[in-house]
Amino acid sequence: MHASIILLLPFFSALVILLGHRHLKGAAVLISVGSSVISFIACVALLAVADDKDNTKLLLPFLDVGQFHANIDVLIDKQSRGMMFIVSFIGMLVHLFSLGYMKDDDAKPRFFGSLSLFMFSMTGIVLAGNLIMMFIFWELVGLSSYLLIGHWYQKASAAEACKKAFLTNRIGDFGFMIGILLLFGLNKGDVSLDNLRDAFVHGGALFDAQKSNPGIITAAALCIFMGAMGKSAQFPLHVWLPDAMEGPTPVSALIHAATMVAAGVYMLVRVSFLIEASPLAAEIIAGIGCFTALMAALMATQQNDIKRVLAYSTLSQLGYMVMAVGAVAMAAKNGYEPHAAEPGHPAMFHLYTHAFFKAMLFLGSGAVIYACHHEQDIWKMGGLRKHMPVTFYTFAIGTAALMGVPFFSGFLSKEAVLGVAFDSGCKVLFIAGAVTAALTAFYMTRLLIVAFFGKPRTDSAHHATEAPMIMILPLAILAIFSVLSGYDILATPLQAMKPPHVEGHQTVLWASLIALAVGVSGAIYLYRGKDKDPVNIKLFANKFYFDEIYAVIILICQDRLAWVVNALERIVVDGLVARLPTAIVARLGAATRMLQGGHLQGYTFLLGSGVIAVVYLVVFVLPRLGH
């Protein structure tokens, strides 16, 4: 009952609003906000009736062809309960925040309709009991994010950003689909998550395939990972995420906190039994996550747009989570054996804590942008600590959690990720993770100093005032969760249990504290009292020129190939195939038309010529042929 309400209520809300938003107007907003509140209450009720047993329920028959069955069924376990709380809770707060942020937007009903569609799509991914259902809602998330990022489609940059996000995700989704089809073939048409896990753990078709042909299992794992590379913006499919900042700020909070970008990590943890079955896939996944985390952190150090700093921070933290997924599989051979399906997975624990403080940081940046008359450049702010005290203190709490300051939730989850990287036996993962932690402390301290301290640098910053209460309230609530979500007082009731080694090795603890101290002190030394950036590293500011590199690749591979294909079409298809036969027939027709001139003397001449030719053949040619 609870699962049906959680899944279907946002769907009907989106259906009603998107079909009738021009007539509903203010009522559309109430419908969307009301559905988010009711869904959150249903998620809390789902937590209240939690038990220790996994429960897969049939919600709706979908495809039933011969022996093939693909249903809309929901998997209710600790992991889905905890994730649903995060999605519904942050989704509800984003809805409430949007009441203030979007109050003057002419297309507000359409915006809230798209929010409801997004909530429906993300809920479907979290509750999916099989990979086919997950893929369907996976694509719906791509559609709804396209609508939200491109909400202000009149802006060329927003229109380009939503297309970029949609197309980049399609690349990853194509690999995801191939991975599902591989598992479908290997497991005799059954892609239920429970049955797939049992096939690996207790023996079955997949277990036999793993023993006889491990390469096919590796291929399936990496293809599945491609889907996560798109949704969770891992290198080299990371380029869409920063451009998604063109959407309204509440959209940024929704996409970059606990929802869309977290879908890839959540899916990887769901199928981590597959990754653990392939050591090569585990190493590749950990390596890509590690590289993404470090690369994005370096990019964030030179960004001036407040939302882009947080976007690259999200990229970096997602890389952390993906690295943890691979590292857990690598560490399994060293005696580290968390149950992949349990919420105690380090990646899920960091996803859980990260969701609260990153949502708060994005909403806090939205409050700042709103107060500064939609100014987003941090170097055109300054002194906001005095003008926006509540926003400052909540933003500072989120920053402390993200940097991993002791006693904040982010410290515990970061420690868990670094701990499993240490246990993996790969020193590169641990060192890169520690360097990333130092860079995180550096760029977040830089952001806090430049935007909130010093003197106002522009009139918009000088006249900034605190955001309305409807925008401040979600910040205050999320600030509480940013502090306490890593502790048992909240983690256990929300089914987000701390993983092993969360208070792990002394090496991990000291590395974490040293990284924090180096990053904070370095930023204070460089940026305190500065009115312009004293550091200018164009390589980082221009995002390692990935967009330019991709533009050249597309120019060479796509545009040049299109030119060759067009030339072949014109020469072969339009020329030899289409025009040459036409030209031959036209010439023959023109010659034949000369015989039909309409002149009597011409016809008489042809008749006489024909008679003479026949006589010649009969008298002279045929007798010779007879001999």
XYZ file of C-alpha atoms in Angstrom:
627
model
C 0.000 0.000 0.000
C 2.703 2.465 1.000
C 4.810 1.594 -2.069
C 1.831 2.146 -4.375
C 1.199 5.603 -2.915
C 4.875 6.543 -3.061
C 5.216 5.485 -6.692
C 1.861 6.365 -8.252
C 0.930 9.623 -6.503
C 3.711 11.692 -8.185
C 2.747 10.075 -11.519
C -0.885 11.188 -11.336
C 0.216 14.567 -10.034
C 2.542 15.033 -13.024
C -0.124 13.755 -15.440
C -2.774 16.195 -14.199
C -0.411 19.179 -14.078
C 1.348 18.674 -17.416
C -1.931 18.089 -19.251
C -3.794 20.978 -17.664
C -1.158 23.386 -16.384
C -2.454 26.276 -18.515
C -5.815 26.089 -16.806
C -4.789 24.951 -13.317
C -2.187 27.682 -12.694
C -1.945 28.094 -8.884
C -3.719 24.799 -8.270
C -0.931 22.987 -10.135
C 1.574 24.163 -7.533
C -0.628 22.978 -4.675
C -1.111 19.571 -6.334
C 2.631 19.072 -6.811
C 3.600 20.227 -3.318
C 0.776 18.223 -1.770
C 1.837 15.037 -3.558
C 5.434 15.494 -2.360
C 4.289 15.925 1.253
C 2.008 12.866 1.120
C 4.750 10.790 -0.506
C 7.153 11.784 2.256
C 4.624 10.785 4.924
C 4.169 7.426 3.179
C 7.962 6.933 3.178
C 8.098 7.631 6.912
C 5.300 5.103 7.397
C 7.281 2.611 5.313
C 10.217 3.073 7.670
C 7.945 2.616 10.679
C 6.805 -0.816 9.489
C 10.327 -1.910 8.559
C 11.367 -5.499 9.164
C 14.489 -7.520 8.481
C 13.065 -9.397 5.494
C 13.408 -8.382 1.861
C 10.041 -8.277 0.159
C 9.481 -8.128 -3.599
C 5.882 -7.288 -4.485
C 4.100 -7.299 -7.837
C 2.660 -3.841 -8.426
C 1.534 -4.015 -12.054
C 1.892 -6.626 -14.846
C 3.803 -5.092 -17.732
C 4.970 -7.596 -20.364
C 3.797 -11.204 -20.553
C 4.864 -12.984 -23.754
C 5.176 -16.771 -23.627
C 7.815 -17.622 -21.045
C 8.952 -13.998 -20.787
C 7.587 -11.914 -17.912
C 8.588 -8.353 -17.073
C 6.543 -6.732 -14.344
C 6.484 -3.477 -12.450
C 7.415 -4.960 -9.096
C 8.901 -3.225 -6.090
C 11.717 -4.448 -3.873
C 11.204 -3.336 -0.285
C 14.309 -3.774 1.852
C 16.510 -1.679 4.128
C 18.335 -0.107 1.230
C 15.220 0.980 -0.690
C 13.541 2.252 2.494
C 16.533 4.426 3.382
C 16.961 5.710 -0.160
C 13.247 6.482 -0.502
C 13.370 8.570 2.650
C 16.245 10.609 1.210
C 14.548 11.113 -2.166
C 11.133 12.005 -0.755
C 12.506 14.196 2.057
C 14.799 16.274 -0.135
C 12.198 16.320 -2.908
C 9.634 17.755 -0.483
C 12.073 20.421 0.752
C 12.931 21.374 -2.837
C 9.206 21.749 -3.561
C 8.814 24.045 -0.534
C 11.935 26.059 -1.421
C 10.649 26.461 -4.989
C 7.496 28.163 -3.692
C 9.670 31.141 -2.833
C 12.342 30.881 -5.506
C 9.954 30.432 -8.463
C 7.106 32.650 -7.253
C 7.571 35.187 -10.073
C 8.170 32.632 -12.847
C 5.493 32.689 -15.549
C 5.912 28.955 -16.234
C 5.678 27.927 -12.581
C 2.920 25.287 -13.154
C 4.989 23.587 -15.856
C 8.005 23.616 -13.542
C 6.126 21.903 -10.714
C 4.663 19.377 -13.157
C 8.179 18.471 -14.238
C 9.195 18.178 -10.573
C 6.410 15.648 -9.998
C 7.452 13.696 -13.080
C 11.017 13.630 -11.798
C 9.886 12.372 -8.387
C 7.881 9.595 -10.042
C 10.847 8.566 -12.208
C 13.360 8.561 -9.360
C 10.981 6.655 -7.093
C 10.671 3.980 -9.777
C 14.445 3.501 -9.877
C 14.704 3.185 -6.095
C 11.851 0.691 -5.784
C 12.673 -1.311 -8.944
C 12.720 -5.050 -8.295
C 14.211 -5.951 -11.680
C 16.574 -4.376 -14.182
C 13.942 -3.964 -16.901
C 11.769 -1.838 -14.628
C 14.861 0.065 -13.509
C 15.811 0.797 -17.122
C 12.319 2.125 -17.914
C 12.437 4.576 -15.023
C 16.099 5.271 -15.792
C 15.005 6.701 -19.129
C 12.145 8.615 -17.526
C 14.649 10.289 -15.196
C 16.596 11.355 -18.280
C 13.435 12.835 -19.806
C 12.347 14.679 -16.674
C 15.848 16.065 -16.058
C 15.845 17.297 -19.675
C 12.612 19.185 -18.976
C 13.896 20.664 -15.713
C 17.345 21.704 -16.938
C 15.736 23.295 -19.996
C 12.942 25.002 -18.052
C 14.176 28.403 -19.186
C 14.467 27.190 -22.758
C 14.324 30.769 -24.053
C 17.974 31.048 -22.959
C 20.262 29.514 -25.570
C 22.610 28.231 -22.851
C 19.763 26.391 -21.073
C 18.537 24.843 -24.317
C 22.043 23.643 -25.133
C 22.608 22.348 -21.591
C 19.482 20.170 -21.529
C 20.323 18.709 -24.944
C 23.885 18.030 -23.811
C 22.663 16.261 -20.670
C 20.146 14.190 -22.622
C 22.554 13.076 -25.352
C 25.439 12.339 -22.976
C 23.193 10.177 -20.840
C 21.996 8.296 -23.919
C 25.556 7.075 -24.497
C 25.733 5.591 -21.012
C 22.176 4.255 -21.241
C 23.018 2.352 -24.414
C 25.765 0.503 -22.529
C 23.388 -0.082 -19.623
C 20.880 -1.674 -22.003
C 23.561 -3.971 -23.470
C 24.584 -5.034 -19.951
C 20.967 -5.874 -19.078
C 20.638 -7.907 -22.276
C 23.827 -9.823 -21.469
C 22.506 -10.730 -18.027
C 19.130 -11.540 -19.582
C 20.780 -14.061 -21.895
C 23.109 -15.518 -19.266
C 20.400 -15.945 -16.624
C 17.787 -17.449 -18.960
C 15.633 -14.355 -19.233
C 15.451 -13.533 -15.518
C 16.793 -10.103 -14.492
C 15.112 -9.860 -11.096
C 17.594 -8.380 -8.610
C 16.865 -11.062 -6.016
C 17.292 -13.904 -8.498
C 20.446 -12.408 -10.011
C 22.009 -12.174 -6.561
C 20.996 -15.734 -5.736
C 22.428 -16.953 -9.048
C 25.856 -15.638 -8.035
C 25.760 -16.518 -4.356
C 24.030 -19.904 -4.399
C 24.974 -21.118 -7.864
C 23.111 -21.010 -11.138
C 23.509 -20.031 -14.768
C 25.438 -16.880 -13.900
C 27.655 -18.767 -11.457
C 28.480 -21.286 -14.190
C 29.163 -18.486 -16.689
C 31.491 -16.840 -14.178
C 33.533 -20.017 -13.867
C 33.585 -20.968 -17.546
C 33.834 -17.539 -19.176
C 34.690 -14.733 -16.731
C 35.157 -12.332 -19.636
C 31.436 -12.219 -20.325
C 30.739 -11.348 -16.668
C 33.316 -8.555 -16.862
C 31.676 -7.257 -20.049
C 28.245 -7.295 -18.397
C 29.562 -5.491 -15.305
C 31.288 -2.779 -17.345
C 28.253 -2.284 -19.588
C 26.058 -1.877 -16.515
C 28.644 0.574 -15.190
C 28.294 2.645 -18.361
C 24.786 3.502 -17.243
C 26.188 4.784 -13.956
C 28.874 6.722 -15.836
C 26.138 8.673 -17.574
C 23.738 9.273 -14.682
C 26.425 9.794 -12.037
C 28.606 11.804 -14.435
C 31.817 9.801 -14.291
C 34.722 10.406 -16.646
C 34.476 10.588 -19.647
C 30.688 11.225 -19.535
C 30.988 13.910 -16.860
C 30.712 16.955 -19.116
C 26.933 17.394 -18.849
C 26.754 17.939 -15.093
C 28.303 21.436 -14.725
C 26.231 22.735 -17.652
C 23.094 21.485 -15.886
C 23.515 24.577 -13.681
C 21.589 26.473 -16.367
C 18.383 25.155 -14.816
C 16.722 26.854 -11.819
C 18.668 26.433 -8.563
C 16.050 24.132 -6.936
C 16.599 21.816 -9.915
C 20.313 21.840 -9.187
C 19.607 20.821 -5.598
C 17.302 18.037 -6.740
C 19.592 16.680 -9.457
C 22.922 17.099 -7.679
C 22.034 15.987 -4.169
C 20.254 12.709 -3.569
C 18.356 12.028 -6.733
C 19.459 11.838 -10.367
C 23.220 11.737 -9.932
C 22.871 9.360 -6.997
C 20.890 6.925 -9.154
C 24.063 5.553 -10.746
C 25.733 4.881 -7.391
C 22.541 3.347 -5.996
C 22.274 1.062 -9.011
C 25.926 -0.014 -8.699
C 25.425 -0.941 -5.067
C 22.314 -2.888 -6.044
C 24.352 -4.979 -8.512
C 27.621 -4.993 -6.535
C 27.458 -8.784 -6.441
C 28.141 -8.605 -10.189
C 31.122 -6.285 -9.678
C 32.554 -8.516 -6.945
C 32.388 -11.432 -9.394
C 34.815 -9.635 -11.746
C 38.095 -8.369 -10.218
C 39.004 -6.566 -13.452
C 35.684 -4.696 -13.534
C 36.132 -3.753 -9.874
C 39.584 -2.273 -10.554
C 38.342 -0.322 -13.597
C 35.350 1.058 -11.691
C 37.505 2.064 -8.708
C 40.057 3.679 -11.030
C 37.494 5.711 -12.966
C 35.845 6.852 -9.729
C 39.195 7.849 -8.260
C 40.216 9.771 -11.391
C 36.847 11.562 -11.552
C 37.060 12.575 -7.884
C 40.540 14.065 -8.232
C 39.922 15.701 -11.621
C 36.666 17.379 -10.555
C 38.242 18.644 -7.329
C 41.021 20.313 -9.323
C 38.439 21.934 -11.609
C 36.446 23.243 -8.631
C 39.458 25.163 -7.278
C 39.251 27.661 -10.179
C 35.510 28.113 -10.690
C 33.934 31.489 -9.899
C 30.254 30.629 -10.364
C 28.885 29.585 -6.957
C 26.710 26.858 -8.474
C 29.519 25.514 -10.641
C 31.806 25.166 -7.627
C 29.131 23.006 -6.010
C 28.543 21.126 -9.284
C 32.197 20.105 -9.543
C 32.107 19.268 -5.862
C 29.239 16.891 -6.615
C 31.268 15.353 -9.441
C 34.140 14.810 -7.045
C 31.987 13.260 -4.321
C 30.288 10.981 -6.835
C 33.738 9.833 -7.878
C 34.382 9.083 -4.202
C 31.258 6.913 -4.060
C 32.059 5.051 -7.274
C 35.609 4.494 -6.056
C 34.134 3.004 -2.879
C 31.996 0.580 -4.918
C 35.070 -0.719 -6.738
C 37.231 -0.666 -3.617
C 34.746 -2.799 -1.662
C 34.909 -5.454 -4.373
C 38.713 -5.248 -4.380
C 38.880 -5.403 -0.577
C 36.651 -8.497 -0.425
C 39.662 -10.721 -1.129
C 41.415 -9.114 1.863
C 38.712 -10.184 4.289
C 36.508 -7.099 4.045
C 33.024 -8.471 3.381
C 30.145 -6.011 3.743
C 26.886 -7.351 2.397
C 26.383 -5.550 -0.902
C 22.626 -5.367 -0.464
C 22.837 -3.737 2.963
C 22.806 0.006 3.613
C 26.117 -0.421 5.455
C 27.994 -0.165 2.152
C 30.494 2.762 2.352
C 29.285 4.203 -0.965
C 25.671 4.212 0.236
C 26.645 5.729 3.567
C 28.475 8.597 1.844
C 25.567 9.006 -0.592
C 23.240 9.261 2.395
C 25.199 11.925 4.307
C 26.165 13.777 1.126
C 22.514 14.083 0.106
C 21.626 16.289 3.060
C 24.552 18.691 3.134
C 24.819 19.035 -0.654
C 21.083 19.730 -0.970
C 21.486 22.378 1.719
C 24.484 23.936 -0.038
C 22.629 24.172 -3.342
C 19.532 25.614 -1.713
C 21.799 27.974 0.223
C 23.419 29.096 -3.030
C 19.909 29.632 -4.373
C 19.124 31.896 -1.409
C 22.333 33.836 -2.088
C 21.562 34.169 -5.798
C 18.007 35.261 -4.980
C 19.253 37.903 -2.513
C 21.924 39.164 -4.934
C 19.439 39.645 -7.771
C 20.505 36.491 -9.615
C 24.218 37.232 -9.449
C 26.232 33.992 -9.373
C 29.862 35.181 -9.528
C 31.390 34.829 -6.051
C 33.819 37.677 -6.785
C 30.821 40.008 -7.134
C 29.561 39.074 -3.678
C 31.384 39.479 -0.364
C 30.211 40.500 3.088
C 27.069 38.373 2.921
C 27.747 37.019 6.417
C 26.324 40.234 7.912
C 23.412 40.614 5.505
C 22.318 36.957 5.470
C 23.252 35.462 8.866
C 20.929 32.426 8.766
C 22.010 31.527 5.248
C 25.649 31.974 6.247
C 25.493 29.727 9.298
C 23.604 26.970 7.482
C 25.984 27.259 4.519
C 28.948 27.060 6.891
C 27.509 23.897 8.470
C 27.099 22.312 5.017
C 30.634 23.350 4.101
C 32.027 21.795 7.283
C 30.176 18.559 6.581
C 31.411 18.447 2.995
C 35.009 19.131 4.001
C 34.867 16.380 6.612
C 35.265 18.416 9.778
C 35.200 16.093 12.824
C 31.820 15.574 14.498
C 29.951 16.365 11.260
C 28.288 13.645 9.198
C 30.640 14.081 6.236
C 33.633 13.247 8.399
C 32.239 9.807 9.219
C 31.276 8.913 5.650
C 34.528 10.246 4.186
C 36.390 8.176 6.743
C 34.455 5.096 5.615
C 35.391 5.675 1.961
C 39.060 6.286 2.751
C 39.034 3.242 5.030
C 37.803 0.885 2.324
C 40.274 2.444 -0.136
C 43.013 1.643 2.365
C 41.685 -1.923 2.786
C 41.586 -2.466 -0.969
C 45.356 -2.872 -1.025
C 45.761 -0.192 -3.715
C 47.803 2.702 -2.332
C 46.941 4.907 -5.320
C 43.245 4.893 -4.382
C 43.974 5.889 -0.803
C 46.498 8.617 -1.676
C 44.250 10.078 -4.392
C 41.321 9.997 -1.970
C 43.313 11.888 0.651
C 44.463 14.500 -1.909
C 40.863 14.911 -3.047
C 39.841 15.505 0.565
C 42.464 18.268 0.859
C 41.272 19.891 -2.375
C 37.663 19.708 -1.146
C 38.611 21.607 2.006
C 40.522 24.130 -0.134
C 37.818 25.045 -2.666
C 34.970 25.086 -0.131
C 36.922 27.358 2.233
C 37.704 29.569 -0.776
C 33.991 29.751 -1.615
C 33.010 30.607 1.956
C 35.682 33.321 2.352
C 35.088 35.020 -1.010
C 31.279 35.012 -0.888
C 30.536 35.630 2.785
C 33.525 37.454 4.291
C 35.221 40.748 3.532
C 33.393 43.749 2.098
C 30.575 43.743 -0.475
C 32.111 44.167 -3.910
C 28.939 45.193 -5.773
C 25.661 46.979 -5.040
C 23.710 43.731 -5.280
C 25.835 42.257 -2.479
C 25.677 45.473 -0.441
C 21.872 45.532 -0.534
C 21.362 41.770 -0.104
C 18.796 40.727 2.496
C 17.878 37.434 4.096
C 15.748 35.128 1.954
C 12.052 34.591 2.819
C 11.131 32.139 5.573
C 9.797 29.570 3.072
C 13.371 29.368 1.689
C 15.135 29.556 5.050
C 13.161 26.746 6.710
C 14.475 23.952 4.421
C 18.021 25.209 5.050
C 17.590 24.978 8.807
C 16.119 21.480 8.616
C 18.890 20.238 6.338
C 21.516 21.830 8.613
C 20.354 19.575 11.455
C 20.600 16.514 9.223
C 24.035 17.627 7.987
C 25.330 17.366 11.544
C 23.481 14.324 12.856
C 22.872 12.084 9.825
C 26.156 10.221 10.324
C 25.287 9.161 13.833
C 23.115 6.298 15.013
C 20.477 8.677 16.336
C 19.377 9.289 12.726
C 21.280 6.731 10.673
C 19.735 3.668 12.289
C 16.071 4.760 12.121
C 16.587 5.768 8.484
C 18.090 2.374 7.581
C 21.462 3.974 6.740
C 23.750 2.057 9.053
C 27.420 2.917 9.347
C 29.699 0.484 7.513
C 32.669 -1.315 9.077
C 35.878 0.676 9.639
C 34.025 3.957 9.950
C 36.283 4.667 12.930
C 39.052 2.724 11.271
C 42.805 2.816 11.056
C 44.949 5.499 12.611
C 46.525 6.031 9.187
C 43.135 6.880 7.699
C 42.237 9.187 10.572
C 45.496 11.134 10.426
C 45.397 11.361 6.642
C 41.883 12.781 6.862
C 42.797 15.361 9.509
C 45.993 16.437 7.746
C 44.126 16.811 4.439
C 41.529 18.997 6.166
C 44.153 21.187 7.830
C 46.191 21.642 4.640
C 43.158 22.529 2.528
C 41.641 25.020 4.973
C 44.907 26.756 5.865
C 45.938 26.999 2.212
C 42.664 28.655 1.231
C 42.761 31.095 4.155
C 46.339 32.063 3.303
C 45.574 32.668 -0.383
C 42.111 34.241 -0.302
C 41.731 36.134 2.948
C 41.115 39.817 2.159
C 41.469 39.378 -1.605
C 39.226 41.142 -4.151
C 40.325 39.015 -7.095
C 41.645 35.513 -7.531
C 45.411 35.392 -6.824
C 45.620 31.981 -8.528
C 45.051 31.631 -12.257
C 45.391 28.104 -13.584
C 43.635 28.111 -16.941
C 43.829 24.337 -17.277
C 41.594 23.937 -14.229
C 39.407 26.958 -14.995
C 38.719 25.627 -18.481
C 37.882 22.142 -17.189
C 40.939 20.484 -18.734
C 39.515 21.589 -22.120
C 37.312 18.496 -22.296
C 34.523 20.359 -24.086
C 36.969 21.630 -26.687
C 38.498 18.154 -27.096
C 35.049 16.630 -27.574
C 34.198 19.358 -30.079
C 37.287 18.428 -32.130
C 36.473 14.718 -31.884
C 32.928 15.381 -33.081
C 34.277 17.604 -35.857
C 36.661 14.878 -37.045
C 34.598 11.770 -36.411
C 31.098 13.040 -37.015
C 31.292 16.068 -39.293
C 34.052 14.681 -41.522
C 32.344 11.313 -41.670
C 29.105 13.083 -42.542
C 30.955 14.925 -45.346
C 32.303 11.617 -46.749
C 28.886 9.959 -46.528
C 27.279 12.966 -48.206
C 29.858 12.854 -51.017
C 29.299 9.119 -51.535
C 25.555 9.682 -51.553
C 25.821 12.372 -54.190
C 28.240 10.382 -56.379
C 26.968 6.811 -55.960
C 23.325 7.054 -54.922
C 22.276 10.273 -56.621
C 24.739 9.819 -59.492
C 25.362 6.222 -60.533
C 22.256 4.632 -59.015
C 19.625 7.285 -59.587
C 20.781 9.637 -62.354
C 22.745 7.351 -64.749
C 19.815 5.010 -65.612
C 17.592 8.054 -65.887
C 20.007 9.735 -68.280
C 20.276 6.605 -70.469
C 16.516 6.233 -70.709
C 16.164 9.951 -71.431
C 18.681 9.723 -74.303
C 16.965 6.700 -75.798
C 13.626 8.426 -75.497
C 14.952 11.521 -77.229
C 16.317 9.422 -80.107
C 13.070 7.507 -80.419
C 11.030 10.708 -80.460
C 12.811 11.678 -83.668
C 10.972 8.797 -85.395
C 7.624 10.249 -84.368
C 7.844 13.667 -86.016
C 4.300 13.706 -87.479
C 5.460 14.283 -91.142
C 3.945 12.003 -93.864
C 7.027 12.084 -96.076
C 9.151 10.967 -93.141
C 6.892 7.990 -92.424
C 6.958 7.068 -96.199
C 10.738 7.218 -96.193
C 10.946 4.941 -93.158
C 8.467 2.497 -94.746
C 10.511 2.320 -97.926
C 13.735 1.879 -95.962
C 12.158 -0.952 -94.017
C 10.976 -2.739 -97.202
C 14.428 -2.458 -98.755
C 16.027 -3.814 -95.556
C 13.679 -6.818 -95.506
C 14.311 -7.608 -99.198
C 18.051 -7.355 -98.617
C 17.905 -9.766 -95.690
C 15.737 -12.288 -97.543
C 17.684 -12.234 -100.831
C 21.259 -11.835 -99.714
C 21.733 -12.634 -95.967
C 19.471 -15.611 -95.272
C 20.742 -17.812 -98.190
C 24.299 -17.417 -96.921
C 23.265 -18.399 -93.428
C 21.542 -21.509 -94.861
C 24.831 -22.693 -96.420
